[in-house]
Amino acid sequence: MHQLSEIASLRARLKAWRLAGERIVLVPTMGNLHAGHLHLVAIARQHGQRVIATVFVNPAQFGPGEDFSRYPRTLEADAEGLRSAGADLLFAPPVEAMYPGGATSGTLIEPPAALANILCGAFRPGHFRGVATVVGKLFNLVQPDVAVFGEKDWQQLMVIRRLVADLDFPIEIVGVPTVRAADGLAMSSRNGYLSPEERAIAPALYAALQQAVAQVQSGALIDDVECATIQAIDAAGLRAEYVSVRRADDLGDPGRNDQDLVILTAARLGKARLIDNIVFRRD
């Protein structure tokens, strides 16, 4: 596996693979990798000949008071995991390579407010601008045929799909179902912030969503389900920021005849902010 940090070296290596006619697949990450990330690499291997993983803790998507400074940097372990998972290249640029003039002083990509300023975006202003900007830069640098993202970050996935459609990137976006621990907790780099006691509580988030899905599918009113689910999450010892049922394809408010839905939530538990979702069908 090649490990590069310079843009010029990345472009030279990619040019050689492209000239050989090889299909390139991108897996963007912020590092501190877990089994869910490595599963993305395994899926990526099914979609092309060369898998490029990136590790970049993107300052543009962290707001004031968030965990940018304490987000774990584990590049050596990440490289070992990616090598074992079958990645062909790890690109881990420094911040100054990605943002020579600073993370907020250059050209930024602003996703539509209807996607970016709701749900997590309402609690993290500017977050999805930072996500769209760095993903757009990585798409431009790597020019992959395919890019692979986890569905745990469903809102992020919708922002990226819209980015590709609106800016005409010739890239296939592959969403991969959430990888979970045996007790249902969605795998996340931020799970490492949980104490043992908090880790025992955390699966209640997914359990509450499962119950909510069953209620919606049984015909319960969505507003009632959302309120009850917030109460269930809080009663379990977490602090819910939101619970919302949306259309799965565009995060719009669902009408009575909409069948393909997603329920999304974010909740605080100790120092961790946990997010989760379930995509489901209402007949």
Coordinates of C-alpha atoms in Angstrom, one line a residue:
M1 CA 0.0 0.0 0.0
H2 CA 1.3 3.5 -0.9
Q3 CA 1.1 6.1 1.8
L4 CA 1.2 9.7 0.5
S5 CA 0.7 13.2 2.0
E6 CA 1.5 15.4 -1.0
I7 CA -1.0 16.3 -3.6
A8 CA 1.6 16.1 -6.5
S9 CA 2.6 12.6 -5.5
L10 CA -1.1 11.6 -5.3
R11 CA -1.8 12.9 -8.7
A12 CA 1.2 11.2 -10.2
R13 CA 0.2 7.8 -8.8
L14 CA -3.4 8.2 -9.9
K15 CA -2.4 9.2 -13.4
A16 CA -0.5 6.0 -13.8
W17 CA -3.4 3.9 -12.7
R18 CA -5.8 5.8 -14.8
L19 CA -3.6 5.4 -17.9
A20 CA -3.6 1.6 -17.2
G21 CA -7.4 1.8 -17.4
E22 CA -8.0 0.9 -13.8
R23 CA -11.2 1.8 -12.1
I24 CA -10.6 4.0 -9.0
V25 CA -12.7 3.9 -5.8
L26 CA -12.5 6.5 -3.0
V27 CA -13.2 5.9 0.7
P28 CA -12.9 9.3 2.5
T29 CA -12.5 9.1 6.3
M30 CA -11.3 11.2 9.2
G31 CA -9.2 8.4 10.6
N32 CA -9.5 6.7 14.0
L33 CA -10.7 3.8 12.0
H34 CA -13.0 1.0 13.3
A35 CA -14.5 -2.1 11.7
G36 CA -17.2 0.0 10.0
H37 CA -14.5 1.9 8.1
L38 CA -12.7 -1.2 7.1
H39 CA -16.0 -2.7 5.9
L40 CA -16.3 0.3 3.5
V41 CA -12.9 -0.6 2.1
A42 CA -14.0 -4.2 1.6
I43 CA -17.1 -2.9 -0.3
A44 CA -14.9 -0.6 -2.3
R45 CA -12.8 -3.5 -3.5
Q46 CA -16.0 -4.9 -5.2
H47 CA -16.4 -1.7 -7.3
G48 CA -12.9 -1.2 -8.9
Q49 CA -9.3 -2.2 -9.2
R50 CA -7.8 0.5 -7.0
V51 CA -9.0 1.6 -3.6
I52 CA -7.9 5.0 -2.3
A53 CA -8.6 5.7 1.4
T54 CA -8.1 9.2 2.8
V55 CA -7.5 10.2 6.4
F56 CA -8.1 13.9 7.0
V57 CA -9.5 15.5 10.2
N58 CA -11.3 18.3 8.4
P59 CA -11.3 21.5 10.5
A60 CA -13.9 23.1 8.3
Q61 CA -16.6 20.8 9.5
F62 CA -16.0 21.4 13.2
G63 CA -17.7 24.3 14.9
P64 CA -16.5 26.4 17.9
G65 CA -16.4 24.3 21.1
E66 CA -16.5 21.0 19.2
D67 CA -14.0 18.2 19.4
F68 CA -11.5 19.1 16.6
S69 CA -8.6 19.4 18.9
R70 CA -9.3 16.2 20.8
Y71 CA -10.5 14.1 17.9
P72 CA -8.2 11.0 18.0
R73 CA -5.3 11.0 15.4
T74 CA -4.2 7.4 15.0
L75 CA -2.6 7.4 11.6
E76 CA -0.1 4.5 12.2
A77 CA -2.9 2.2 13.4
D78 CA -5.2 3.4 10.6
A79 CA -2.5 2.7 8.0
E80 CA -2.1 -0.8 9.3
G81 CA -5.8 -1.5 9.2
L82 CA -6.2 -0.1 5.7
R83 CA -3.3 -2.2 4.5
S84 CA -4.9 -5.3 6.0
A85 CA -8.3 -4.4 4.5
G86 CA -6.8 -4.2 1.0
A87 CA -6.5 -0.5 0.3
D88 CA -4.0 0.4 -2.5
L89 CA -3.2 3.9 -1.3
L90 CA -3.6 6.0 1.8
F91 CA -3.7 9.8 1.3
A92 CA -3.2 11.7 4.6
P93 CA -2.5 15.3 3.8
P94 CA -1.7 18.0 6.3
V95 CA -4.2 20.8 6.9
E96 CA -2.0 23.3 5.1
A97 CA -2.1 21.2 1.9
M98 CA -5.9 21.1 1.8
Y99 CA -6.4 24.6 3.0
P100 CA -3.3 26.7 2.1
G101 CA -5.0 30.0 3.2
G102 CA -7.0 28.5 6.1
A103 CA -10.1 26.4 6.4
T104 CA -12.6 29.2 6.0
S105 CA -10.8 31.8 3.9
G106 CA -11.0 30.2 0.4
T107 CA -13.8 29.1 -1.9
L108 CA -16.4 27.0 0.0
I109 CA -19.3 24.8 -1.2
E110 CA -22.6 25.7 0.3
P111 CA -25.2 22.8 0.1
P112 CA -28.9 23.7 -0.2
A113 CA -30.3 24.9 3.2
A114 CA -33.2 22.5 2.9
L115 CA -30.6 19.7 3.3
A116 CA -27.8 21.3 5.3
N117 CA -29.6 23.4 7.9
I118 CA -31.9 20.8 9.3
L119 CA -31.4 17.9 11.7
C120 CA -27.7 17.8 12.6
G121 CA -27.2 21.0 10.6
A122 CA -29.5 22.9 12.9
F123 CA -27.3 21.9 15.9
R124 CA -23.9 22.2 14.0
P125 CA -24.1 25.4 11.9
G126 CA -21.7 25.3 8.9
H127 CA -21.0 21.6 9.4
F128 CA -22.3 20.4 6.1
R129 CA -20.6 23.3 4.3
G130 CA -17.3 22.0 5.6
V131 CA -18.2 18.4 4.6
A132 CA -19.3 19.4 1.1
T133 CA -16.1 21.5 0.6
V134 CA -13.7 18.9 1.7
V135 CA -15.5 16.1 -0.2
G136 CA -15.6 18.3 -3.3
K137 CA -11.8 18.9 -3.0
L138 CA -11.2 15.2 -2.6
F139 CA -13.4 14.4 -5.6
N140 CA -11.3 16.9 -7.6
L141 CA -8.0 15.6 -6.4
V142 CA -8.7 11.9 -6.8
Q143 CA -11.3 12.0 -9.6
P144 CA -12.7 8.6 -8.6
D145 CA -15.1 6.5 -10.6
V146 CA -16.9 5.5 -7.4
A147 CA -16.9 6.9 -3.9
V148 CA -18.1 4.8 -0.9
F149 CA -19.8 6.3 2.2
G150 CA -21.5 4.8 5.3
E151 CA -25.2 5.2 5.7
K152 CA -24.8 5.9 9.5
D153 CA -24.3 9.5 8.4
W154 CA -27.5 9.5 6.3
Q155 CA -27.8 13.3 6.1
Q156 CA -24.2 13.6 5.0
L157 CA -24.9 11.0 2.4
M158 CA -27.8 13.0 1.0
V159 CA -25.7 16.1 1.0
I160 CA -23.0 14.3 -1.0
R161 CA -25.5 12.8 -3.5
R162 CA -26.9 16.3 -4.1
L163 CA -23.3 17.7 -4.5
V164 CA -22.6 15.1 -7.1
A165 CA -25.8 15.8 -9.0
D166 CA -25.7 19.6 -8.8
L167 CA -22.0 20.0 -9.7
D168 CA -22.0 17.2 -12.4
F169 CA -19.3 15.0 -10.8
P170 CA -19.1 11.8 -12.9
I171 CA -18.9 9.7 -9.8
E172 CA -21.1 6.8 -8.6
I173 CA -21.9 7.2 -4.9
V174 CA -22.3 3.9 -3.0
G175 CA -24.0 3.9 0.4
V176 CA -23.1 1.1 2.7
P177 CA -25.5 0.0 5.6
T178 CA -24.4 0.8 9.1
V179 CA -22.1 -1.6 10.8
R180 CA -23.3 -2.3 14.4
A181 CA -21.9 -3.9 17.5
A182 CA -23.7 -7.0 18.8
D183 CA -25.9 -4.9 21.0
G184 CA -27.0 -2.7 18.2
L185 CA -24.8 0.4 18.8
A186 CA -23.7 1.9 15.5
M187 CA -19.9 1.8 15.2
S188 CA -18.5 5.3 15.4
S189 CA -15.1 6.8 16.1
R190 CA -16.7 8.9 18.8
N191 CA -17.8 5.8 20.8
G192 CA -14.3 6.0 22.2
Y193 CA -15.4 9.0 24.3
L194 CA -17.9 6.8 26.2
S195 CA -17.1 5.5 29.7
P196 CA -17.9 1.8 30.4
E197 CA -21.2 3.0 32.1
E198 CA -22.1 5.2 29.2
R199 CA -21.3 2.4 26.7
A200 CA -23.8 0.2 28.5
I201 CA -26.5 2.9 28.0
A202 CA -25.7 3.8 24.4
P203 CA -27.6 0.9 22.7
A204 CA -30.8 2.4 23.9
L205 CA -30.6 4.9 21.1
Y206 CA -31.0 2.2 18.4
A207 CA -33.6 0.3 20.4
A208 CA -35.7 3.5 20.6
L209 CA -35.5 3.9 16.8
Q210 CA -36.5 0.3 16.3
Q211 CA -39.6 0.8 18.5
A212 CA -40.4 4.0 16.6
V213 CA -40.2 2.3 13.2
A214 CA -42.6 -0.4 14.4
Q215 CA -45.0 2.3 15.6
V216 CA -45.0 4.2 12.3
Q217 CA -45.5 1.0 10.4
S218 CA -48.4 0.2 12.6
G219 CA -50.1 3.5 11.6
A220 CA -49.2 5.8 14.5
L221 CA -49.0 9.5 13.8
I222 CA -45.4 10.6 13.1
D223 CA -45.5 13.6 15.4
D224 CA -46.6 11.3 18.3
V225 CA -43.9 8.8 17.5
E226 CA -41.2 11.5 17.4
C227 CA -42.2 12.9 20.8
A228 CA -42.5 9.4 22.4
T229 CA -39.1 8.5 21.0
I230 CA -37.4 11.6 22.4
Q231 CA -38.9 10.7 25.8
A232 CA -37.7 7.1 25.5
I233 CA -34.1 8.2 24.7
D234 CA -34.1 10.7 27.6
A235 CA -35.5 8.2 30.0
A236 CA -32.6 5.8 29.1
G237 CA -30.1 8.3 30.2
L238 CA -29.2 10.1 27.0
R239 CA -30.1 13.6 26.0
A240 CA -31.9 13.7 22.6
E241 CA -31.2 16.6 20.3
Y242 CA -33.8 15.5 17.8
V243 CA -35.8 12.6 16.5
S244 CA -37.3 13.1 13.0
V245 CA -39.0 11.0 10.4
R246 CA -38.2 12.1 6.9
R247 CA -38.5 11.0 3.3
A248 CA -35.5 8.8 2.7
D249 CA -34.4 10.2 -0.6
D250 CA -34.4 14.0 0.1
L251 CA -35.1 14.4 3.8
G252 CA -38.3 16.3 3.1
D253 CA -41.3 16.1 5.4
P254 CA -43.2 12.9 4.5
G255 CA -46.7 13.0 3.1
R256 CA -49.4 10.4 3.8
N257 CA -48.5 8.5 0.6
D258 CA -44.7 8.5 1.1
Q259 CA -43.5 5.0 1.7
D260 CA -39.7 5.1 1.7
L261 CA -38.8 6.8 5.0
V262 CA -35.9 7.3 7.4
I263 CA -36.0 8.1 11.1
L264 CA -32.9 10.0 12.3
T265 CA -31.7 11.0 15.7
A266 CA -28.8 12.6 17.5
A267 CA -28.2 12.4 21.3
R268 CA -25.6 13.4 23.8
L269 CA -24.1 10.9 26.2
G270 CA -21.3 12.2 28.4
K271 CA -18.7 13.7 26.1
A272 CA -20.0 11.9 23.0
R273 CA -22.6 13.0 20.4
L274 CA -24.1 9.9 18.9
I275 CA -26.1 9.8 15.7
D276 CA -28.1 7.0 14.2
N277 CA -30.9 6.2 11.7
I278 CA -33.1 3.5 10.3
V279 CA -34.2 3.5 6.7
F280 CA -37.6 1.7 6.4
R281 CA -40.7 1.3 4.3
R282 CA -44.2 2.3 5.3
D283 CA -46.9 0.4 3.3

